[in-house]
Short mmCIF file of C-alpha atoms and ligand atoms in Angstrom, two decimals:
data_model
loop_
_atom_site.label_atom_id
_atom_site.label_comp_id
_atom_site.label_asym_id
_atom_site.label_seq_id
_atom_site.Cartn_x
_atom_site.Cartn_y
_atom_site.Cartn_z
CA MET A 27 37.40 174.21 -111.74
CA ASP A 28 38.46 171.25 -111.49
CA ALA A 29 41.54 170.16 -114.31
CA LEU A 30 40.53 166.66 -115.25
CA PRO A 31 37.00 165.94 -117.05
CA ILE A 32 34.09 163.87 -115.60
CA ALA A 33 33.27 160.49 -117.61
CA LEU A 34 29.76 159.84 -118.63
CA THR A 35 29.22 156.72 -119.31
CA MET A 36 26.66 155.75 -122.16
CA GLY A 37 24.28 153.78 -120.58
CA ASP A 38 21.67 151.88 -122.26
CA PRO A 39 20.34 153.75 -125.07
CA ALA A 40 17.08 152.22 -125.23
CA GLY A 41 15.95 154.14 -121.78
CA ILE A 42 15.88 157.95 -120.72
CA GLY A 43 19.94 157.68 -119.51
CA PRO A 44 20.80 159.61 -123.57
CA GLU A 45 17.38 162.05 -123.13
CA ILE A 46 19.00 162.71 -119.08
CA VAL A 47 22.16 163.47 -120.42
CA LEU A 48 21.06 165.85 -123.51
CA LYS A 49 18.64 167.77 -120.90
CA ALA A 50 21.33 167.59 -117.67
CA PHE A 51 24.17 169.41 -119.83
CA ALA A 52 21.74 171.58 -121.10
CA GLN A 53 21.29 172.90 -117.87
CA GLN A 54 24.65 172.68 -116.75
CA GLN A 55 25.69 174.89 -119.42
CA ARG A 56 23.09 177.41 -118.19
CA GLU A 57 24.37 177.27 -114.82
CA ARG A 58 28.25 177.08 -115.61
CA GLN A 59 29.58 179.64 -113.08
CA LYS A 60 26.83 178.26 -109.92
CA ARG A 61 27.50 174.70 -110.57
CA LEU A 62 30.12 173.56 -107.60
CA ALA A 63 32.99 172.07 -109.71
CA GLY A 64 32.43 173.10 -113.77
CA ALA A 65 34.66 170.03 -114.30
CA LYS A 66 34.09 169.20 -118.42
CA TRP A 67 31.98 166.34 -119.46
CA LEU A 68 32.94 163.30 -121.07
CA TRP A 69 30.97 161.40 -122.90
CA VAL A 70 31.89 158.25 -123.67
CA GLY A 71 29.58 156.74 -125.86
CA ASP A 72 27.99 156.30 -129.89
CA PRO A 73 27.48 159.60 -131.06
CA GLU A 74 24.29 159.11 -132.98
CA VAL A 75 22.57 157.63 -129.85
CA LEU A 76 22.92 161.34 -128.99
CA LEU A 77 21.76 162.40 -132.26
CA TRP A 78 19.21 159.92 -132.72
CA THR A 79 17.48 160.63 -129.07
CA ALA A 80 17.76 164.66 -129.67
CA GLN A 81 15.78 164.35 -133.19
CA GLN A 82 12.98 161.38 -131.73
CA MET A 83 11.93 163.96 -129.15
CA GLY A 84 11.94 167.31 -130.78
CA LEU A 85 14.57 168.68 -128.66
CA VAL A 86 17.60 170.68 -129.83
CA PRO A 87 20.35 168.99 -130.81
CA PRO A 88 23.91 169.41 -128.50
CA LYS A 89 26.79 170.10 -130.17
CA LEU A 90 28.98 167.36 -130.35
CA GLN A 91 33.22 167.25 -130.68
CA ARG A 92 34.63 163.87 -131.32
CA VAL A 93 37.86 163.52 -129.47
CA ARG A 94 40.38 160.34 -129.51
CA GLN A 95 42.00 161.29 -125.82
CA ALA A 96 40.87 162.19 -122.51
CA ALA A 97 43.68 165.36 -122.73
CA GLU A 98 41.42 166.79 -125.91
CA VAL A 99 38.80 167.53 -123.61
CA ALA A 100 40.60 170.58 -122.36
CA GLN A 101 40.01 172.69 -125.84
CA VAL A 102 36.22 171.49 -126.47
CA ALA A 103 34.36 174.65 -125.66
CA ASP A 104 32.48 175.16 -122.96
CA GLU A 105 28.59 174.64 -124.78
CA VAL A 106 30.37 171.81 -126.61
CA LEU A 107 29.71 168.04 -125.11
CA ALA A 108 32.81 166.40 -125.72
CA VAL A 109 31.86 162.67 -127.07
CA LEU A 110 34.72 160.08 -127.21
CA PRO A 111 33.40 156.68 -129.26
CA LEU A 112 33.40 153.52 -129.32
CA GLU A 113 34.33 150.62 -131.22
CA ALA A 114 31.04 149.16 -130.56
CA CYS A 115 28.23 150.92 -132.67
CA ILE A 116 24.53 150.93 -131.82
CA ASP A 117 22.65 150.20 -135.40
CA ARG A 118 20.00 154.00 -134.90
CA HIS A 119 17.64 151.88 -137.62
CA LYS A 120 16.90 149.48 -134.84
CA LEU A 121 16.88 151.66 -131.75
CA ALA A 122 13.80 151.85 -130.18
CA PHE A 123 12.89 153.56 -126.88
CA GLY A 124 11.94 151.18 -123.94
CA VAL A 125 13.05 147.64 -125.80
CA ALA A 126 15.79 145.79 -124.05
CA ASP A 127 18.23 144.75 -126.92
CA GLY A 128 20.91 142.25 -126.03
CA ALA A 129 22.79 143.35 -129.45
CA HIS A 130 23.45 146.90 -127.44
CA ALA A 131 25.09 145.44 -124.24
CA LYS A 132 28.49 145.29 -126.26
CA ALA A 133 28.89 148.67 -126.23
CA VAL A 134 26.92 149.36 -123.32
CA VAL A 135 29.91 147.29 -121.76
CA GLU A 136 32.59 148.51 -123.82
CA SER A 137 31.41 152.24 -122.64
CA ILE A 138 32.20 151.12 -118.94
CA GLU A 139 35.52 149.51 -119.33
CA THR A 140 36.45 152.67 -121.50
CA ALA A 141 35.91 155.51 -118.48
CA THR A 142 36.49 153.12 -116.20
CA ALA A 143 40.24 152.78 -117.87
CA LEU A 144 40.75 156.36 -118.32
CA ALA A 145 40.11 157.36 -114.81
CA MET A 146 42.25 154.78 -113.81
CA SER A 147 45.03 155.89 -115.62
CA GLY A 148 44.39 159.57 -113.93
CA GLN A 149 43.30 161.28 -117.52
CA VAL A 150 39.61 161.10 -115.75
CA GLY A 151 38.69 162.66 -112.38
CA GLY A 152 36.20 160.42 -111.89
CA VAL A 153 32.92 158.24 -113.49
CA VAL A 154 29.24 158.76 -113.82
CA THR A 155 27.16 156.31 -115.05
CA PRO A 156 23.67 156.86 -116.71
CA PRO A 157 21.46 153.93 -116.17
CA ILE A 158 22.24 149.96 -117.48
CA HIS A 159 18.75 147.68 -118.21
CA LYS A 160 19.97 144.41 -116.60
CA GLY A 161 18.10 142.66 -118.72
CA VAL A 162 20.48 143.58 -121.97
CA LEU A 163 23.69 142.61 -120.21
CA HIS A 164 21.65 138.85 -119.55
CA ALA A 165 20.98 138.65 -123.24
CA GLY A 166 24.09 140.22 -124.17
CA GLY A 167 25.87 137.10 -122.72
CA TYR A 168 27.70 139.25 -119.79
CA ARG A 169 27.62 137.98 -116.25
CA TRP A 170 27.71 140.89 -114.12
CA PRO A 171 24.26 141.89 -112.94
CA GLY A 172 25.41 145.70 -112.69
CA HIS A 173 28.06 148.11 -112.80
CA THR A 174 28.89 147.87 -109.00
CA GLU A 175 30.17 144.27 -110.27
CA LEU A 176 31.77 144.96 -113.43
CA LEU A 177 33.15 148.20 -112.27
CA GLY A 178 34.93 145.60 -109.72
CA HIS A 179 36.11 143.45 -112.52
CA CYS A 180 37.42 146.61 -114.41
CA THR A 181 39.39 147.86 -111.15
CA GLY A 182 40.38 143.94 -109.59
CA VAL A 183 38.46 144.95 -106.43
CA THR A 184 36.77 141.60 -105.11
CA THR A 185 34.28 143.50 -102.72
CA PRO A 186 33.26 146.91 -104.75
CA VAL A 187 30.53 148.14 -102.11
CA MET A 188 26.96 149.55 -103.01
CA MET A 189 26.16 152.90 -101.38
CA LEU A 190 22.90 155.37 -101.97
CA ALA A 191 23.28 158.56 -100.58
CA GLY A 192 20.67 161.59 -100.27
CA ARG A 193 19.28 164.27 -98.21
CA GLY A 194 21.70 163.80 -95.09
CA LEU A 195 20.91 159.33 -95.34
CA ARG A 196 23.48 156.91 -96.80
CA VAL A 197 22.54 153.62 -97.03
CA VAL A 198 24.66 150.14 -97.85
CA PRO A 199 23.27 146.74 -98.71
CA ALA A 200 25.61 144.40 -97.88
CA THR A 201 24.52 142.28 -100.32
CA ILE A 202 22.94 143.54 -103.51
CA HIS A 203 21.74 141.86 -107.11
CA GLN A 204 20.88 138.42 -105.76
CA SER A 205 17.65 136.12 -104.72
CA ILE A 206 16.71 136.76 -101.66
CA ARG A 207 16.87 132.93 -101.01
CA SER A 208 20.68 133.05 -101.19
CA VAL A 209 20.98 136.52 -99.02
CA PRO A 210 21.62 134.60 -95.82
CA ASP A 211 24.27 132.12 -96.72
CA SER A 212 25.91 134.38 -98.71
CA LEU A 213 26.86 136.71 -95.44
CA SER A 214 29.57 135.86 -93.57
CA VAL A 215 32.16 137.35 -91.29
CA ALA A 216 34.83 138.06 -93.52
CA LYS A 217 32.43 139.99 -95.53
CA LEU A 218 30.75 141.80 -93.74
CA THR A 219 34.27 142.68 -91.94
CA GLN A 220 35.18 143.55 -95.39
CA ILE A 221 32.61 145.96 -95.86
CA PHE A 222 32.23 147.57 -92.73
CA SER A 223 35.74 148.02 -93.21
CA VAL A 224 35.23 150.14 -96.38
CA VAL A 225 32.41 152.31 -95.51
CA GLY A 226 34.68 153.21 -92.78
CA HIS A 227 37.48 154.54 -94.58
CA SER A 228 35.35 156.17 -97.60
CA LEU A 229 33.07 158.17 -95.28
CA GLN A 230 36.31 159.41 -94.10
CA GLN A 231 38.33 159.23 -97.51
CA ASP A 232 35.58 160.22 -99.65
CA PHE A 233 33.06 162.18 -97.65
CA GLY A 234 35.35 164.00 -95.02
CA LEU A 235 33.95 162.25 -92.08
CA ARG A 236 36.50 162.60 -88.51
CA GLU A 237 35.29 159.83 -86.36
CA PRO A 238 32.01 158.74 -88.33
CA ARG A 239 29.19 156.18 -86.46
CA ILE A 240 28.05 153.67 -88.49
CA ALA A 241 24.91 151.82 -87.74
CA ILE A 242 24.27 148.40 -88.57
CA CYS A 243 21.04 146.61 -89.34
CA ALA A 244 20.04 142.73 -88.35
CA LEU A 245 19.47 140.49 -90.75
CA ASN A 246 16.04 138.98 -89.08
CA PRO A 247 13.34 140.90 -88.35
CA HIS A 248 13.70 142.61 -84.37
CA ALA A 249 17.32 141.74 -84.85
CA GLY A 250 16.25 137.65 -84.16
CA GLU A 251 14.65 138.72 -80.75
CA GLY A 252 17.64 136.58 -79.20
CA GLY A 253 17.68 134.04 -81.23
CA ALA A 254 13.98 133.14 -81.16
CA PHE A 255 13.60 133.59 -85.26
CA GLY A 256 17.02 133.69 -86.47
CA ASP A 257 20.75 133.35 -85.11
CA GLU A 258 22.49 135.56 -87.94
CA GLU A 259 23.17 138.15 -85.91
CA ARG A 260 25.04 136.26 -83.22
CA ARG A 261 26.72 133.97 -85.59
CA ILE A 262 28.04 136.63 -87.94
CA ILE A 263 26.99 140.58 -87.87
CA GLN A 264 28.57 140.68 -84.06
CA PRO A 265 31.97 138.55 -84.81
CA ALA A 266 32.70 140.72 -88.20
CA MET A 267 31.64 143.88 -86.00
CA ALA A 268 34.19 142.80 -83.45
CA ALA A 269 36.54 142.46 -85.45
CA LEU A 270 36.54 146.06 -86.56
CA MET A 271 36.90 146.82 -82.54
CA GLY A 272 39.26 150.05 -82.03
CA GLU A 273 39.18 150.67 -85.86
CA VAL A 274 35.24 151.52 -86.80
CA ARG A 275 32.74 152.78 -84.51
CA LEU A 276 29.89 150.38 -85.72
CA GLU A 277 26.94 150.29 -83.47
CA GLY A 278 23.74 147.42 -83.77
CA PRO A 279 22.88 145.14 -85.02
CA PHE A 280 19.41 147.20 -84.76
CA PRO A 281 16.47 145.67 -85.84
CA ALA A 282 16.44 147.70 -89.55
CA ASP A 283 12.37 148.76 -88.84
CA ALA A 284 13.56 151.46 -85.76
CA LEU A 285 16.05 152.46 -87.41
CA PHE A 286 14.57 155.01 -90.23
CA SER A 287 12.95 157.50 -88.37
CA GLU A 288 15.10 160.91 -89.23
CA ALA A 289 16.05 160.45 -84.52
CA ALA A 290 17.26 157.21 -85.17
CA ARG A 291 19.02 157.67 -87.84
CA ALA A 292 20.98 160.86 -87.18
CA PRO A 293 23.77 160.44 -85.43
CA TYR A 294 25.32 157.68 -88.02
CA GLY A 295 27.23 158.51 -91.60
CA ALA A 296 25.63 155.47 -92.93
CA ILE A 297 23.41 152.71 -92.24
CA ILE A 298 24.69 149.43 -93.57
CA CYS A 299 21.65 147.09 -94.11
CA MET A 300 22.01 143.17 -95.16
CA TYR A 301 19.62 143.27 -98.59
CA HIS A 302 19.18 145.06 -101.11
CA ASP A 303 15.70 146.26 -100.31
CA GLN A 304 16.26 146.98 -97.09
CA ALA A 305 18.43 149.92 -97.78
CA LEU A 306 17.43 150.90 -100.91
CA ILE A 307 12.97 151.11 -99.89
CA PRO A 308 14.47 153.54 -97.54
CA ILE A 309 16.00 155.94 -99.43
CA LYS A 310 13.74 155.92 -101.99
CA MET A 311 11.05 156.81 -100.26
CA HIS A 312 13.32 159.72 -98.72
CA CYS A 313 14.35 161.28 -101.75
CA PHE A 314 14.07 159.37 -104.31
CA GLY A 315 15.38 161.82 -107.74
CA GLU A 316 17.76 163.08 -105.84
CA ALA A 317 20.13 160.39 -104.20
CA THR A 318 22.73 159.09 -105.86
CA ASN A 319 24.24 155.83 -106.26
CA ILE A 320 27.91 155.57 -105.31
CA THR A 321 30.72 152.53 -105.21
CA LEU A 322 32.94 152.61 -102.63
CA GLY A 323 36.30 150.44 -102.03
CA LEU A 324 37.76 151.13 -105.74
CA PRO A 325 40.25 153.33 -106.10
CA ILE A 326 38.12 155.21 -108.92
CA ILE A 327 35.83 157.57 -108.16
CA ARG A 328 31.81 156.04 -109.64
CA THR A 329 28.72 157.19 -109.06
CA SER A 330 25.24 157.01 -110.80
CA VAL A 331 21.48 158.31 -110.59
CA ASP A 332 19.29 156.71 -108.33
CA HIS A 333 16.95 155.54 -110.61
CA GLY A 334 16.56 153.07 -113.74
CA THR A 335 16.46 152.81 -117.88
CA ALA A 336 12.70 153.99 -117.04
CA TYR A 337 10.93 152.15 -120.29
CA ASP A 338 7.67 152.75 -119.32
CA ILE A 339 8.30 156.41 -120.15
CA ALA A 340 11.44 156.32 -122.67
CA GLY A 341 10.92 158.61 -125.18
CA SER A 342 7.94 160.72 -123.62
CA GLY A 343 10.42 163.23 -122.84
CA ARG A 344 8.86 162.94 -118.86
CA ALA A 345 12.56 162.21 -117.65
CA LYS A 346 13.49 164.29 -114.66
CA HIS A 347 18.22 164.94 -115.08
CA GLY A 348 18.19 165.80 -111.84
CA ALA A 349 19.59 163.32 -110.11
CA LEU A 350 22.51 162.97 -112.82
CA LEU A 351 23.69 166.66 -111.84
CA ILE A 352 23.57 165.50 -108.19
CA ALA A 353 25.94 162.44 -109.18
CA VAL A 354 28.31 164.59 -111.32
CA GLU A 355 28.42 167.30 -108.73
CA GLN A 356 29.03 164.25 -105.74
CA ALA A 357 31.81 162.69 -108.16
CA ALA A 358 33.63 166.30 -108.65
CA ARG A 359 33.34 166.42 -104.34
CA MET A 360 34.51 162.92 -103.72
CA ALA A 361 37.23 163.31 -106.13
CA ALA A 362 38.00 166.86 -104.20
CA ASN A 363 37.71 165.32 -101.08
CA ARG A 364 40.02 162.19 -101.71
CA ARG A 365 42.25 164.38 -102.88
CA THR A 366 42.61 166.24 -99.50
CA TRP A 367 42.42 163.39 -97.53
CA GLN A 368 45.91 161.67 -99.90
CA GLN A 369 47.88 164.46 -98.99
CA GLU A 370 46.85 164.52 -95.67
CA HIS A 371 47.92 161.23 -95.32
CA PRO A 372 50.61 160.02 -98.05
N1 NAI B 16 22.19 152.38 -112.15
C1 NAI B 16 21.57 151.74 -112.80
O1 NAI B 16 21.97 151.34 -113.89
C2 NAI B 16 20.15 151.33 -112.37
C3 NAI B 16 19.55 150.64 -113.05
N2 NAI B 16 18.73 149.71 -113.00
C4 NAI B 16 17.53 149.20 -114.31
O2 NAI B 16 17.01 149.42 -114.50
C5 NAI B 16 15.60 148.99 -115.18
C6 NAI B 16 14.30 149.41 -114.79
O3 NAI B 16 14.16 149.09 -113.37
P1 NAI B 16 12.72 150.05 -112.44
O4 NAI B 16 12.99 148.76 -111.73
O5 NAI B 16 11.42 149.34 -113.59
O6 NAI B 16 13.50 151.33 -112.00
P2 NAI B 16 13.06 152.34 -112.61
O7 NAI B 16 13.86 153.87 -111.56
O8 NAI B 16 13.77 152.70 -114.51
O9 NAI B 16 11.43 153.09 -113.12
C7 NAI B 16 10.97 153.06 -111.67
C8 NAI B 16 9.63 153.89 -111.47
O10 NAI B 16 10.41 155.44 -111.67
C9 NAI B 16 10.12 156.28 -112.82
N3 NAI B 16 11.56 156.98 -113.17
C10 NAI B 16 12.86 156.01 -112.92
N4 NAI B 16 13.25 157.46 -113.21
C11 NAI B 16 13.13 158.74 -113.14
C12 NAI B 16 13.06 159.96 -113.96
N5 NAI B 16 14.49 160.12 -114.48
N6 NAI B 16 12.36 160.45 -114.64
C13 NAI B 16 11.11 160.71 -114.33
N7 NAI B 16 10.19 159.61 -113.72
C14 NAI B 16 11.41 158.08 -113.40
C15 NAI B 16 9.54 155.01 -113.74
O11 NAI B 16 9.00 155.96 -115.13
C16 NAI B 16 9.48 153.81 -113.32
O12 NAI B 16 7.72 154.73 -113.12
C17 NAI B 16 15.54 147.46 -114.38
O13 NAI B 16 17.05 146.26 -115.79
C18 NAI B 16 17.20 147.33 -113.01
O14 NAI B 16 17.69 147.10 -113.37
C19 NAI B 16 17.56 150.27 -112.22
C20 NAI B 16 18.14 150.95 -110.82
C21 NAI B 16 19.80 151.38 -111.23
N1 LIG B 17 19.07 149.23 -107.30
C1 LIG B 17 20.08 149.47 -107.73
C2 LIG B 17 20.99 149.44 -109.21
O1 LIG B 17 20.19 148.17 -109.88
C3 LIG B 17 22.46 150.23 -109.77
O2 LIG B 17 23.13 148.73 -109.62
P1 LIG B 17 24.64 148.99 -110.19
O3 LIG B 17 23.96 149.14 -111.60
O4 LIG B 17 24.49 150.65 -110.09
O5 LIG B 17 25.42 148.26 -109.89
#
């Protein structure tokens, strides 16, 4: 068993996050012996949210034990969920499933910041984040569109990189939460070079691939067809690839529509895409509910589910929790891989 617990953040209290934590923790307990890492969980959030969710949904309320620091988790019994409460609270009398409420943003952000600080100081092995609602953060006055950008801020990393991985496919959007209109202007040689380098390093360090090959998607249809409709491939993507020649095995830029057949993608450890949907549509078609959202390039391990807050089904009991269990296992596996890598590359 990993000595360090995995921190789970609170996520959006009005979405399906608390429900999938309750269901996943119960399953994790039932299958404790066979589950990969067996790391203990530390839920960082307002305990009232879990109790309220269980009560509203008629679920057996979990046994919770409040702790003041991560080191206490080792003493918490296996069948009990350790909880690190926040300073900011959620008003359970105003909490309603499926309602985006900017008043929750402070606690949502504090949970992520606290868990990240625990990981930065080596008190937890990684951070797993149930979904947040980006509109809630925005309404609460926060400028980060999502976890990825907030985690970059908390860890002092200027280019945090999003990856979604599942059933043998790993995709990376080079641009994330921004308008499609703004995508071409925000691609630069420097930015892509940084992302390509982060992905190459992470495939070795976190995923244990020795000499990963990485496919790069073009931005334009048919990779611009020799400049007939778009020249970002020639002006930006190719020079970024050239800058890493001999360091990272990059191939492309390929027309994106041709890359996602099983045969085309088979040789690659990851496919780097130029914008959010170019990456996320194929992975969600491939294995929605089983993929993990991972932030690369951070000094800590962070994984998440591949889905959002699902307000449309929050409170109905229909939320599937499999992606959360997979995300926890992925975090534990990455932490182990990273430790091995660091021992071999002091
Ligand atoms: N990791 C994160 O924090 C993520 C947050 N989001 C945020 O979530 C909010 C809602 O996003 P949507 O685009 O509506 O995507 P969504 O993933 O929340 O929902 C899309 C569809 O999938 C269903 N679904 C999602 N998760 C499910 C589960 N575990 N079990 C059963 N059905 C499930 C929903 O009911 C809905 O029909 C947005 O604010 C978005 O930004 C979206 C993706 C990831
Ligand atoms: N579409 C993925 C997503 O929105 C998750 O973003 P993040 O909160 O992990 O940055």
